[in-house]
mmCIF file with all atom_site columns, C-alpha atoms in Angstrom:
data_model
loop_
_atom_site.group_PDB
_atom_site.id
_atom_site.type_symbol
_atom_site.label_atom_id
_atom_site.label_alt_id
_atom_site.label_comp_id
_atom_site.label_asym_id
_atom_site.label_entity_id
_atom_site.label_seq_id
_atom_site.pdbx_PDB_ins_code
_atom_site.Cartn_x
_atom_site.Cartn_y
_atom_site.Cartn_z
_atom_site.occupancy
_atom_site.B_iso_or_equiv
_atom_site.pdbx_formal_charge
_atom_site.auth_seq_id
_atom_site.auth_comp_id
_atom_site.auth_asym_id
_atom_site.auth_atom_id
_atom_site.pdbx_PDB_model_num
ATOM 1   C CA . MET C 1 1   ? 179.875 143.109 196.707 1.00 0.00 ? 752 MET C CA 1
ATOM 2   C CA . PHE C 1 2   ? 180.050 139.330 196.569 1.00 0.00 ? 753 PHE C CA 1
ATOM 3   C CA . HIS C 1 3   ? 180.818 137.667 193.232 1.00 0.00 ? 754 HIS C CA 1
ATOM 4   C CA . MET C 1 4   ? 180.798 134.215 191.699 1.00 0.00 ? 755 MET C CA 1
ATOM 5   C CA . THR C 1 5   ? 182.881 133.544 188.613 1.00 0.00 ? 756 THR C CA 1
ATOM 6   C CA . SER C 1 6   ? 182.011 130.522 186.493 1.00 0.00 ? 757 SER C CA 1
ATOM 7   C CA . CYS C 1 7   ? 184.747 129.044 184.286 1.00 0.00 ? 758 CYS C CA 1
ATOM 8   C CA . PHE C 1 8   ? 183.882 126.305 181.793 1.00 0.00 ? 759 PHE C CA 1
ATOM 9   C CA . SER C 1 9   ? 184.091 125.009 178.246 1.00 0.00 ? 760 SER C CA 1
ATOM 10  C CA . LEU C 1 10  ? 181.199 124.846 175.834 1.00 0.00 ? 761 LEU C CA 1
ATOM 11  C CA . ALA C 1 11  ? 179.196 121.626 175.777 1.00 0.00 ? 762 ALA C CA 1
ATOM 12  C CA . ASP C 1 12  ? 179.462 119.627 172.560 1.00 0.00 ? 763 ASP C CA 1
ATOM 13  C CA . GLY C 1 13  ? 177.375 121.126 169.778 1.00 0.00 ? 764 GLY C CA 1
ATOM 14  C CA . VAL C 1 14  ? 176.780 124.467 171.542 1.00 0.00 ? 765 VAL C CA 1
ATOM 15  C CA . SER C 1 15  ? 177.888 127.617 169.724 1.00 0.00 ? 766 SER C CA 1
ATOM 16  C CA . VAL C 1 16  ? 179.132 130.756 171.441 1.00 0.00 ? 767 VAL C CA 1
ATOM 17  C CA . GLU C 1 17  ? 176.076 132.605 170.113 1.00 0.00 ? 768 GLU C CA 1
ATOM 18  C CA . GLU C 1 18  ? 173.748 130.010 171.632 1.00 0.00 ? 769 GLU C CA 1
ATOM 19  C CA . LEU C 1 19  ? 175.571 130.163 174.945 1.00 0.00 ? 770 LEU C CA 1
ATOM 20  C CA . GLU C 1 20  ? 175.348 133.962 174.992 1.00 0.00 ? 771 GLU C CA 1
ATOM 21  C CA . ALA C 1 21  ? 171.596 133.792 174.338 1.00 0.00 ? 772 ALA C CA 1
ATOM 22  C CA . ARG C 1 22  ? 171.124 131.274 177.156 1.00 0.00 ? 773 ARG C CA 1
ATOM 23  C CA . LEU C 1 23  ? 173.254 133.364 179.506 1.00 0.00 ? 774 LEU C CA 1
ATOM 24  C CA . GLN C 1 24  ? 171.254 136.514 178.715 1.00 0.00 ? 775 GLN C CA 1
ATOM 25  C CA . ARG C 1 25  ? 167.974 134.678 179.337 1.00 0.00 ? 776 ARG C CA 1
ATOM 26  C CA . PHE C 1 26  ? 169.263 133.425 182.700 1.00 0.00 ? 777 PHE C CA 1
ATOM 27  C CA . VAL C 1 27  ? 170.612 136.839 183.727 1.00 0.00 ? 778 VAL C CA 1
ATOM 28  C CA . GLN C 1 28  ? 167.353 138.570 182.810 1.00 0.00 ? 779 GLN C CA 1
ATOM 29  C CA . ALA C 1 29  ? 165.351 136.005 184.796 1.00 0.00 ? 780 ALA C CA 1
ATOM 30  C CA . CYS C 1 30  ? 167.610 136.432 187.834 1.00 0.00 ? 781 CYS C CA 1
ATOM 31  C CA . GLU C 1 31  ? 167.586 140.225 187.651 1.00 0.00 ? 782 GLU C CA 1
ATOM 32  C CA . SER C 1 32  ? 163.807 140.326 187.381 1.00 0.00 ? 783 SER C CA 1
ATOM 33  C CA . GLU C 1 33  ? 163.528 138.197 190.537 1.00 0.00 ? 784 GLU C CA 1
ATOM 34  C CA . GLY C 1 34  ? 166.139 140.272 192.404 1.00 0.00 ? 785 GLY C CA 1
ATOM 35  C CA . LEU C 1 35  ? 168.513 137.312 192.710 1.00 0.00 ? 786 LEU C CA 1
ATOM 36  C CA . ILE C 1 36  ? 171.587 139.092 191.305 1.00 0.00 ? 787 ILE C CA 1
ATOM 37  C CA . ASN C 1 37  ? 172.779 142.690 191.123 1.00 0.00 ? 788 ASN C CA 1
ATOM 38  C CA . ALA C 1 38  ? 174.678 142.345 187.853 1.00 0.00 ? 789 ALA C CA 1
ATOM 39  C CA . ALA C 1 39  ? 176.407 139.970 185.468 1.00 0.00 ? 790 ALA C CA 1
ATOM 40  C CA . SER C 1 40  ? 179.524 140.349 183.384 1.00 0.00 ? 791 SER C CA 1
ATOM 41  C CA . PRO C 1 41  ? 179.578 139.701 179.666 1.00 0.00 ? 792 PRO C CA 1
ATOM 42  C CA . LEU C 1 42  ? 180.731 136.286 178.517 1.00 0.00 ? 793 LEU C CA 1
ATOM 43  C CA . GLY C 1 43  ? 184.521 136.207 178.590 1.00 0.00 ? 794 GLY C CA 1
ATOM 44  C CA . VAL C 1 44  ? 186.841 134.177 176.384 1.00 0.00 ? 795 VAL C CA 1
ATOM 45  C CA . ARG C 1 45  ? 189.879 132.790 178.155 1.00 0.00 ? 796 ARG C CA 1
ATOM 46  C CA . GLN C 1 46  ? 193.200 134.150 176.993 1.00 0.00 ? 797 GLN C CA 1
ATOM 47  C CA . GLN C 1 47  ? 196.077 131.775 177.744 1.00 0.00 ? 798 GLN C CA 1
ATOM 48  C CA . HIS C 1 48  ? 199.165 133.489 179.116 1.00 0.00 ? 799 HIS C CA 1
ATOM 49  C CA . PRO C 1 49  ? 202.320 131.660 180.245 1.00 0.00 ? 800 PRO C CA 1
ATOM 50  C CA . VAL C 1 50  ? 202.741 133.750 183.411 1.00 0.00 ? 801 VAL C CA 1
ATOM 51  C CA . MET C 1 51  ? 199.415 135.361 184.278 1.00 0.00 ? 802 MET C CA 1
ATOM 52  C CA . ASP C 1 52  ? 197.150 132.329 183.705 1.00 0.00 ? 803 ASP C CA 1
ATOM 53  C CA . THR C 1 53  ? 198.217 129.554 186.057 1.00 0.00 ? 804 THR C CA 1
ATOM 54  C CA . ASP C 1 54  ? 195.104 127.358 186.125 1.00 0.00 ? 805 ASP C CA 1
ATOM 55  C CA . PRO C 1 55  ? 195.978 124.165 184.206 1.00 0.00 ? 806 PRO C CA 1
ATOM 56  C CA . ARG C 1 56  ? 192.364 123.230 183.477 1.00 0.00 ? 807 ARG C CA 1
ATOM 57  C CA . PRO C 1 57  ? 191.301 123.592 179.849 1.00 0.00 ? 808 PRO C CA 1
ATOM 58  C CA . PHE C 1 58  ? 188.252 125.861 180.242 1.00 0.00 ? 809 PHE C CA 1
ATOM 59  C CA . SER C 1 59  ? 187.517 128.303 177.438 1.00 0.00 ? 810 SER C CA 1
ATOM 60  C CA . HIS C 1 60  ? 184.924 130.788 178.761 1.00 0.00 ? 811 HIS C CA 1
ATOM 61  C CA . CYS C 1 61  ? 183.803 132.548 181.919 1.00 0.00 ? 812 CYS C CA 1
ATOM 62  C CA . PHE C 1 62  ? 181.346 135.043 183.362 1.00 0.00 ? 813 PHE C CA 1
ATOM 63  C CA . SER C 1 63  ? 180.677 136.531 186.792 1.00 0.00 ? 814 SER C CA 1
ATOM 64  C CA . LEU C 1 64  ? 177.503 137.148 188.741 1.00 0.00 ? 815 LEU C CA 1
ATOM 65  C CA . SER C 1 65  ? 177.426 139.892 191.386 1.00 0.00 ? 816 SER C CA 1
ATOM 66  C CA . PHE C 1 66  ? 175.377 139.995 194.564 1.00 0.00 ? 817 PHE C CA 1
ATOM 67  C CA . ALA C 1 67  ? 174.939 142.683 197.212 1.00 0.00 ? 818 ALA C CA 1
ATOM 68  C CA . ASP C 1 68  ? 176.686 140.463 199.774 1.00 0.00 ? 819 ASP C CA 1
ATOM 69  C CA . ARG C 1 69  ? 177.139 136.845 200.834 1.00 0.00 ? 820 ARG C CA 1
ATOM 70  C CA . ALA C 1 70  ? 173.624 136.670 202.279 1.00 0.00 ? 821 ALA C CA 1
ATOM 71  C CA . HIS C 1 71  ? 172.180 137.786 198.930 1.00 0.00 ? 822 HIS C CA 1
ATOM 72  C CA . CYS C 1 72  ? 174.180 135.037 197.184 1.00 0.00 ? 823 CYS C CA 1
ATOM 73  C CA . ASP C 1 73  ? 172.907 132.503 199.709 1.00 0.00 ? 824 ASP C CA 1
ATOM 74  C CA . VAL C 1 74  ? 169.309 133.467 198.891 1.00 0.00 ? 825 VAL C CA 1
ATOM 75  C CA . ALA C 1 75  ? 169.993 132.774 195.205 1.00 0.00 ? 826 ALA C CA 1
ATOM 76  C CA . VAL C 1 76  ? 171.717 129.461 195.952 1.00 0.00 ? 827 VAL C CA 1
ATOM 77  C CA . LYS C 1 77  ? 168.812 128.330 198.114 1.00 0.00 ? 828 LYS C CA 1
ATOM 78  C CA . ARG C 1 78  ? 166.418 129.234 195.327 1.00 0.00 ? 829 ARG C CA 1
ATOM 79  C CA . PHE C 1 79  ? 168.436 127.314 192.701 1.00 0.00 ? 830 PHE C CA 1
ATOM 80  C CA . PHE C 1 80  ? 168.304 124.175 194.824 1.00 0.00 ? 831 PHE C CA 1
ATOM 81  C CA . ALA C 1 81  ? 164.537 124.374 195.261 1.00 0.00 ? 832 ALA C CA 1
ATOM 82  C CA . GLU C 1 82  ? 162.447 121.877 193.339 1.00 0.00 ? 833 GLU C CA 1
ATOM 83  C CA . ARG C 1 83  ? 160.531 124.606 191.535 1.00 0.00 ? 834 ARG C CA 1
ATOM 84  C CA . TYR C 1 84  ? 161.528 128.196 190.880 1.00 0.00 ? 835 TYR C CA 1
ATOM 85  C CA . ALA C 1 85  ? 160.776 130.821 188.222 1.00 0.00 ? 836 ALA C CA 1
ATOM 86  C CA . GLU C 1 86  ? 164.285 130.771 186.700 1.00 0.00 ? 837 GLU C CA 1
ATOM 87  C CA . LYS C 1 87  ? 164.560 126.960 186.538 1.00 0.00 ? 838 LYS C CA 1
ATOM 88  C CA . ASP C 1 88  ? 164.198 126.567 182.765 1.00 0.00 ? 839 ASP C CA 1
ATOM 89  C CA . ALA C 1 89  ? 166.728 129.325 182.068 1.00 0.00 ? 840 ALA C CA 1
ATOM 90  C CA . HIS C 1 90  ? 169.139 127.956 184.700 1.00 0.00 ? 841 HIS C CA 1
ATOM 91  C CA . GLU C 1 91  ? 168.950 124.374 183.401 1.00 0.00 ? 842 GLU C CA 1
ATOM 92  C CA . SER C 1 92  ? 169.270 125.543 179.792 1.00 0.00 ? 843 SER C CA 1
ATOM 93  C CA . LEU C 1 93  ? 172.425 127.493 180.638 1.00 0.00 ? 844 LEU C CA 1
ATOM 94  C CA . PHE C 1 94  ? 173.891 124.627 182.643 1.00 0.00 ? 845 PHE C CA 1
ATOM 95  C CA . ALA C 1 95  ? 173.257 122.208 179.749 1.00 0.00 ? 846 ALA C CA 1
ATOM 96  C CA . ALA C 1 96  ? 175.326 124.463 177.454 1.00 0.00 ? 847 ALA C CA 1
ATOM 97  C CA . ILE C 1 97  ? 178.504 124.285 179.544 1.00 0.00 ? 848 ILE C CA 1
ATOM 98  C CA . HIS C 1 98  ? 181.029 121.541 180.240 1.00 0.00 ? 849 HIS C CA 1
ATOM 99  C CA . GLU C 1 99  ? 183.061 120.959 183.418 1.00 0.00 ? 850 GLU C CA 1
ATOM 100 C CA . PRO C 1 100 ? 182.190 124.183 185.234 1.00 0.00 ? 851 PRO C CA 1
ATOM 101 C CA . GLN C 1 101 ? 184.344 125.529 188.045 1.00 0.00 ? 852 GLN C CA 1
ATOM 102 C CA . PHE C 1 102 ? 182.926 128.176 190.372 1.00 0.00 ? 853 PHE C CA 1
ATOM 103 C CA . TYR C 1 103 ? 184.957 130.746 192.324 1.00 0.00 ? 854 TYR C CA 1
ATOM 104 C CA . CYS C 1 104 ? 183.541 133.143 194.880 1.00 0.00 ? 855 CYS C CA 1
ATOM 105 C CA . TRP C 1 105 ? 185.197 136.379 195.937 1.00 0.00 ? 856 TRP C CA 1
ATOM 106 C CA . GLU C 1 106 ? 184.309 139.638 197.653 1.00 0.00 ? 857 GLU C CA 1
ATOM 107 C CA . ASP C 1 107 ? 185.380 143.236 197.208 1.00 0.00 ? 858 ASP C CA 1
#
């Protein structure tokens, strides 16, 4: 499986509950279009002096899972299209986060 983890802080004025609702809407839209295989729940960063070495001040994260890199590339291409079915959900989610960092990995 190929995965993308998004790490970020909440945008000003956005509650965790609102972010979770936006994330669920986005995940459901992507699943219904076959763009992702699964998504993790919203995670809250837990600072640890040894195990957490990233100095950036993000507060939350989630991961999206794809069958493989090619499947991820299909989703990326779709998200950069001018019009796509998940656009409103994608833009709504992106508006709720601040300074996102994306990490891809495969298992």
